[in-house]
Amino acid sequence: MTRSRLVVISSLAVVGLGVAGALGALYLDPARAAVGPLSPEGLALPADTRFVMGVDVHRFVASPFYARFGKGQGRLPAFTELEEKTGLNPERDVDRIVVAGRAATKGQEGGLLIVSGRFDRTKLSRTIETETMGVTTKNHEGMTIYLFREGAAKGAGAAAFLDDDTLVLGSAESVEATITNHARGEAPLRSNPGLMALLESVKPGATFWAVGDQSVLSRLPLRVPTPGGEGAVTLPPLKSVVVTGELDPQVALEMTGEASDAKAAQNLADVVRGFVALASLQASQRPELKELASAVSVTTEATRVHVNLRLPYELLDSLQPKRPVVAVTPAQ
């Protein structure tokens, strides 16, 4: 992987995966109207998409979280390098990012990243063409696709502009499918009723959000270590999960998992409560853990488990590892 390719693609991926909704503008065509936090462009994703997550970059950058743990620690190197090479300032020019994954048979090669914002399309295209070694181009549905690793065993990666304000990156197959759907005004994601229902249930205006169905969750480990590291517990399987989060005025995370039945939902809730209780038991060594335990609430509703987390920034500060105090002698 060349340095310039890292600049153009990997840096955008860092922005998208480092957090992880946005409210898209409505199209006149009902088939292209936004669904929940997913903008109209997102509906051009392939029908076999199994998870989608997004971040409202403006909200994220303006949040106390970014001021303390992002910008406060020095600007992310990927942000700086990306701006130097392309003129694209993620903090200023990117509006929203959507990350999607397809069916399990597609593996990692089925992933897609949709970045929406205000780009200097000409400059960014020129950078890809002149500073990325081995890049080739092809025309698809009247649009230029930039191909990377063409002929590689795992398949080529690709990048393309859906329009002046939207960049899509991912495997060549997935990018081509998305371009085809977008160019023809099709919204195949609407034929995935399960994912549509999950998207519609996302809390409006969330800074970040994620939804996934059973096929994605089946890849996750069902046994996880306990907080004390002295064993592991088995998690009941889930059919779907919805996560939404806010970062202002505090970190607020809401997770809803759909279990197979009411008993499985209760079992999962008990497991989560058990983790919270174990954290409370360690409060004698770290008093801040008691506050952390009280910041979590767990409820059930039929087959659903709701986990709510509310973390004031003062509590997050107290959980940060304490730096050792180094004595300084006069000679030093």
XYZ file of C-alpha atoms in Angstrom:
332
model
C 0.000 0.000 0.000
C 1.511 3.357 -1.054
C 1.637 6.469 1.121
C -0.563 8.447 -1.269
C -3.172 5.728 -1.248
C -3.202 5.859 2.517
C -3.786 9.578 2.277
C -6.722 9.382 -0.071
C -8.513 6.273 1.152
C -7.264 5.074 4.513
C -7.458 8.528 6.045
C -11.115 8.748 5.115
C -11.653 5.289 6.554
C -10.054 6.390 9.831
C -12.506 9.279 9.999
C -15.433 6.978 9.343
C -14.439 4.118 11.687
C -13.153 6.188 14.508
C -16.559 6.944 15.585
C -19.497 6.120 14.081
C -25.721 9.639 11.782
C -26.854 12.176 9.695
C -30.189 13.560 8.533
C -30.241 13.502 4.699
C -32.260 15.947 2.645
C -35.388 14.485 1.052
C -35.504 13.838 -2.669
C -38.673 14.543 -4.588
C -38.820 10.909 -5.630
C -40.264 8.904 -2.690
C -38.115 5.919 -3.645
C -35.035 8.035 -2.986
C -36.223 9.641 0.264
C -34.107 9.237 3.374
C -34.926 6.466 5.841
C -34.202 7.261 9.474
C -30.632 8.620 9.666
C -29.672 7.183 6.261
C -29.510 9.764 3.474
C -30.940 9.045 -0.002
C -27.506 8.098 -1.352
C -27.356 5.288 1.181
C -30.432 3.618 -0.268
C -28.345 2.769 -3.337
C -26.420 0.270 -1.197
C -26.794 -3.376 -2.289
C -29.860 -5.217 -1.003
C -27.722 -7.791 0.835
C -26.261 -5.138 3.161
C -26.284 -6.514 6.705
C -25.085 -3.634 8.853
C -24.929 0.136 8.508
C -23.376 2.682 10.832
C -22.916 6.405 10.520
C -21.569 9.530 12.134
C -22.577 13.172 11.923
C -19.098 14.657 11.573
C -20.193 18.203 12.396
C -21.729 17.106 15.698
C -18.721 14.955 16.478
C -16.170 17.726 15.839
C -18.239 20.255 17.833
C -18.666 17.911 20.809
C -16.864 18.122 24.164
C -15.629 14.589 23.465
C -13.631 15.708 20.437
C -12.340 18.779 22.272
C -11.035 16.582 25.124
C -9.927 13.389 23.435
C -9.477 14.353 19.789
C -8.444 17.904 19.125
C -7.376 18.311 22.747
C -4.656 15.682 22.241
C -3.407 17.332 19.068
C -5.040 17.157 15.667
C -5.285 13.656 14.227
C -2.303 13.118 11.879
C -4.645 11.613 9.263
C -6.639 14.864 9.213
C -3.516 16.981 8.704
C -1.991 14.797 5.997
C -5.274 14.491 4.131
C -5.648 18.275 4.012
C -2.047 18.772 2.843
C -2.429 16.320 -0.026
C -5.974 17.057 -1.206
C -7.135 20.284 0.393
C -9.926 18.320 2.094
C -10.311 19.316 5.737
C -12.413 16.567 7.374
C -13.340 18.761 10.329
C -14.673 21.442 8.011
C -15.567 19.749 4.723
C -17.077 16.374 5.694
C -20.733 16.338 6.724
C -21.470 12.695 7.331
C -19.956 9.260 6.928
C -21.744 5.946 6.452
C -20.045 2.555 6.723
C -21.860 -0.537 5.451
C -21.139 -4.258 5.289
C -22.699 -6.886 3.069
C -23.541 -10.574 3.490
C -21.110 -12.855 5.312
C -20.138 -14.507 2.015
C -18.698 -11.176 0.866
C -16.328 -10.979 3.821
C -14.357 -7.810 4.373
C -14.286 -7.218 0.639
C -18.000 -6.366 0.763
C -17.507 -3.252 2.876
C -18.431 0.224 1.677
C -17.733 3.749 2.890
C -19.867 6.703 1.780
C -18.468 10.154 2.579
C -20.634 13.234 2.025
C -19.435 16.811 2.225
C -17.963 19.677 0.207
C -15.065 18.440 -1.885
C -12.712 19.987 -4.407
C -13.554 17.139 -6.736
C -11.060 18.181 -9.411
C -8.140 18.383 -6.995
C -9.019 15.147 -5.245
C -9.386 13.310 -8.567
C -6.041 14.655 -9.778
C -4.357 13.490 -6.571
C -5.699 9.966 -6.995
C -4.627 9.842 -10.634
C -1.125 11.287 -10.246
C 0.059 10.311 -6.763
C -1.312 6.797 -6.375
C 0.867 4.118 -7.931
C -0.873 1.404 -9.887
C -4.249 3.106 -10.013
C -6.340 2.465 -13.115
C -9.664 3.883 -14.216
C -12.766 2.588 -15.918
C -16.074 4.050 -16.967
C -19.185 2.625 -15.394
C -22.649 4.050 -15.945
C -21.010 7.241 -17.202
C -18.937 7.642 -14.021
C -15.191 7.242 -13.508
C -14.130 4.509 -11.106
C -10.588 4.478 -9.702
C -9.343 0.924 -9.192
C -6.596 -0.157 -6.763
C -4.892 -3.575 -6.595
C -6.559 -4.583 -9.838
C -5.898 -8.267 -10.395
C -5.115 -8.950 -6.728
C -6.265 -12.239 -5.240
C -8.645 -10.511 -2.822
C -10.086 -8.324 -5.533
C -9.601 -4.684 -6.400
C -10.501 -1.763 -4.206
C -12.281 1.184 -5.763
C -13.281 4.802 -5.262
C -15.749 6.924 -7.201
C -17.815 10.084 -6.948
C -21.565 9.524 -6.929
C -21.844 13.293 -7.384
C -19.857 16.407 -6.496
C -20.684 15.976 -2.805
C -20.521 12.197 -2.317
C -17.554 9.836 -2.462
C -17.942 6.053 -2.220
C -15.058 3.691 -1.419
C -14.821 -0.074 -0.995
C -14.468 -3.251 -3.020
C -14.784 -2.822 -6.778
C -17.839 -5.056 -6.913
C -19.677 -3.169 -4.187
C -18.746 0.262 -5.558
C -19.926 -0.701 -9.047
C -23.206 -2.052 -7.685
C -23.816 1.143 -5.716
C -23.035 3.324 -8.755
C -25.395 1.291 -10.927
C -28.227 1.642 -8.428
C -27.626 5.358 -7.955
C -27.387 6.098 -11.691
C -30.639 4.261 -12.400
C -32.477 5.878 -9.514
C -32.950 2.529 -7.766
C -33.054 1.943 -4.012
C -32.436 -1.800 -3.535
C -31.859 -1.397 0.199
C -35.620 -0.897 0.530
C -36.046 -4.556 -0.439
C -34.324 -5.474 2.845
C -37.291 -5.012 5.239
C -35.379 -6.140 8.313
C -32.658 -3.535 7.925
C -35.207 -0.879 6.947
C -37.107 -1.465 10.178
C -33.902 -1.137 12.187
C -32.981 2.125 10.437
C -36.424 3.574 11.073
C -36.043 2.843 14.773
C -32.847 4.893 15.125
C -33.182 7.907 17.394
C -33.398 11.050 15.203
C -30.457 13.424 15.262
C -27.980 11.020 16.855
C -24.303 11.916 16.571
C -23.470 8.314 15.756
C -25.562 5.212 15.186
C -25.305 1.612 14.044
C -27.741 -1.154 13.104
C -27.067 -4.792 12.287
C -28.979 -8.020 11.772
C -28.435 -11.585 12.912
C -25.946 -12.484 10.187
C -23.511 -9.850 11.458
C -24.035 -10.645 15.123
C -23.387 -14.335 14.502
C -19.726 -13.483 13.856
C -19.290 -11.947 17.289
C -17.915 -14.087 20.127
C -20.621 -15.432 22.434
C -18.193 -15.852 25.323
C -16.644 -12.740 26.806
C -14.263 -12.374 29.768
C -15.575 -11.000 33.038
C -14.331 -7.586 34.219
C -12.056 -9.225 36.761
C -10.513 -11.461 34.116
C -11.251 -14.591 36.179
C -13.541 -16.370 33.783
C -16.003 -15.812 30.971
C -19.745 -15.714 30.482
C -21.861 -16.881 27.565
C -24.058 -14.296 25.893
C -27.449 -15.332 24.497
C -27.609 -14.847 20.706
C -29.272 -11.717 19.325
C -31.385 -11.258 16.207
C -30.567 -7.573 15.764
C -29.023 -4.591 17.484
C -29.534 -0.820 17.295
C -27.038 1.634 18.811
C -27.342 5.416 19.005
C -25.114 7.893 20.765
C -24.739 11.539 21.704
C -21.642 13.382 22.924
C -23.106 16.623 24.248
C -23.531 17.525 27.097
C -22.315 14.047 28.137
C -21.600 10.716 26.504
C -25.002 9.054 26.116
C -25.217 5.595 24.587
C -28.429 3.651 23.953
C -28.330 0.027 22.822
C -31.320 -2.174 22.008
C -30.852 -5.856 21.303
C -33.579 -8.144 19.960
C -33.353 -11.655 21.447
C -35.039 -14.806 20.178
C -37.603 -14.816 22.986
C -38.444 -13.144 26.295
C -36.413 -15.659 28.298
C -33.286 -15.034 26.223
C -33.811 -11.286 26.620
C -34.020 -11.650 30.397
C -30.889 -13.813 30.436
C -28.975 -11.202 28.468
C -30.167 -8.439 30.777
C -29.017 -10.471 33.780
C -25.578 -10.922 32.194
C -25.207 -7.175 31.659
C -26.361 -6.467 35.215
C -23.794 -8.989 36.416
C -21.019 -7.080 34.680
C -22.218 -3.859 36.298
C -22.304 -5.541 39.711
C -18.741 -6.827 39.289
C -17.591 -3.305 38.491
C -19.283 -2.065 41.662
C -17.449 -4.668 43.752
C -14.145 -3.179 42.652
C -15.166 0.277 43.855
C -13.077 -0.131 47.018
C -9.919 -0.003 44.890
C -11.253 2.550 42.404
C -14.141 4.678 43.740
C -14.893 6.008 40.275
C -16.081 2.524 39.269
C -19.049 2.963 41.609
C -20.103 6.006 39.605
C -19.554 4.075 36.406
C -21.843 1.286 37.599
C -24.574 3.768 38.486
C -24.310 5.287 34.992
C -25.647 2.075 33.418
C -29.299 1.045 33.384
C -30.689 -2.194 31.965
C -34.357 -2.905 31.201
C -36.280 -5.475 29.189
C -39.376 -5.162 27.026
C -40.696 -8.503 25.795
C -37.870 -9.825 23.571
C -35.852 -6.602 23.694
C -33.061 -5.563 26.006
C -32.381 -1.860 26.494
C -29.012 -0.714 27.851
C -28.538 2.982 28.578
C -25.201 4.526 29.485
C -24.775 8.112 30.698
C -21.191 9.209 31.313
C -20.400 12.757 32.463
C -17.064 13.973 31.166
C -15.798 14.393 34.715
C -16.270 10.651 35.186
C -14.431 9.889 31.942
C -11.552 12.062 33.128
C -11.374 10.133 36.404
C -11.186 6.824 34.514
C -8.127 7.914 32.542
C -4.870 6.236 33.673
C -2.986 8.447 36.070
C 0.428 9.506 34.809
C 3.231 8.765 37.289
C 4.693 11.786 38.995
C 8.386 12.047 38.240
C 10.504 13.907 40.767
C 12.750 16.505 39.188
C 16.072 17.261 40.887
C 17.786 20.651 40.601
C 20.386 19.111 38.293
C 17.638 17.924 35.945
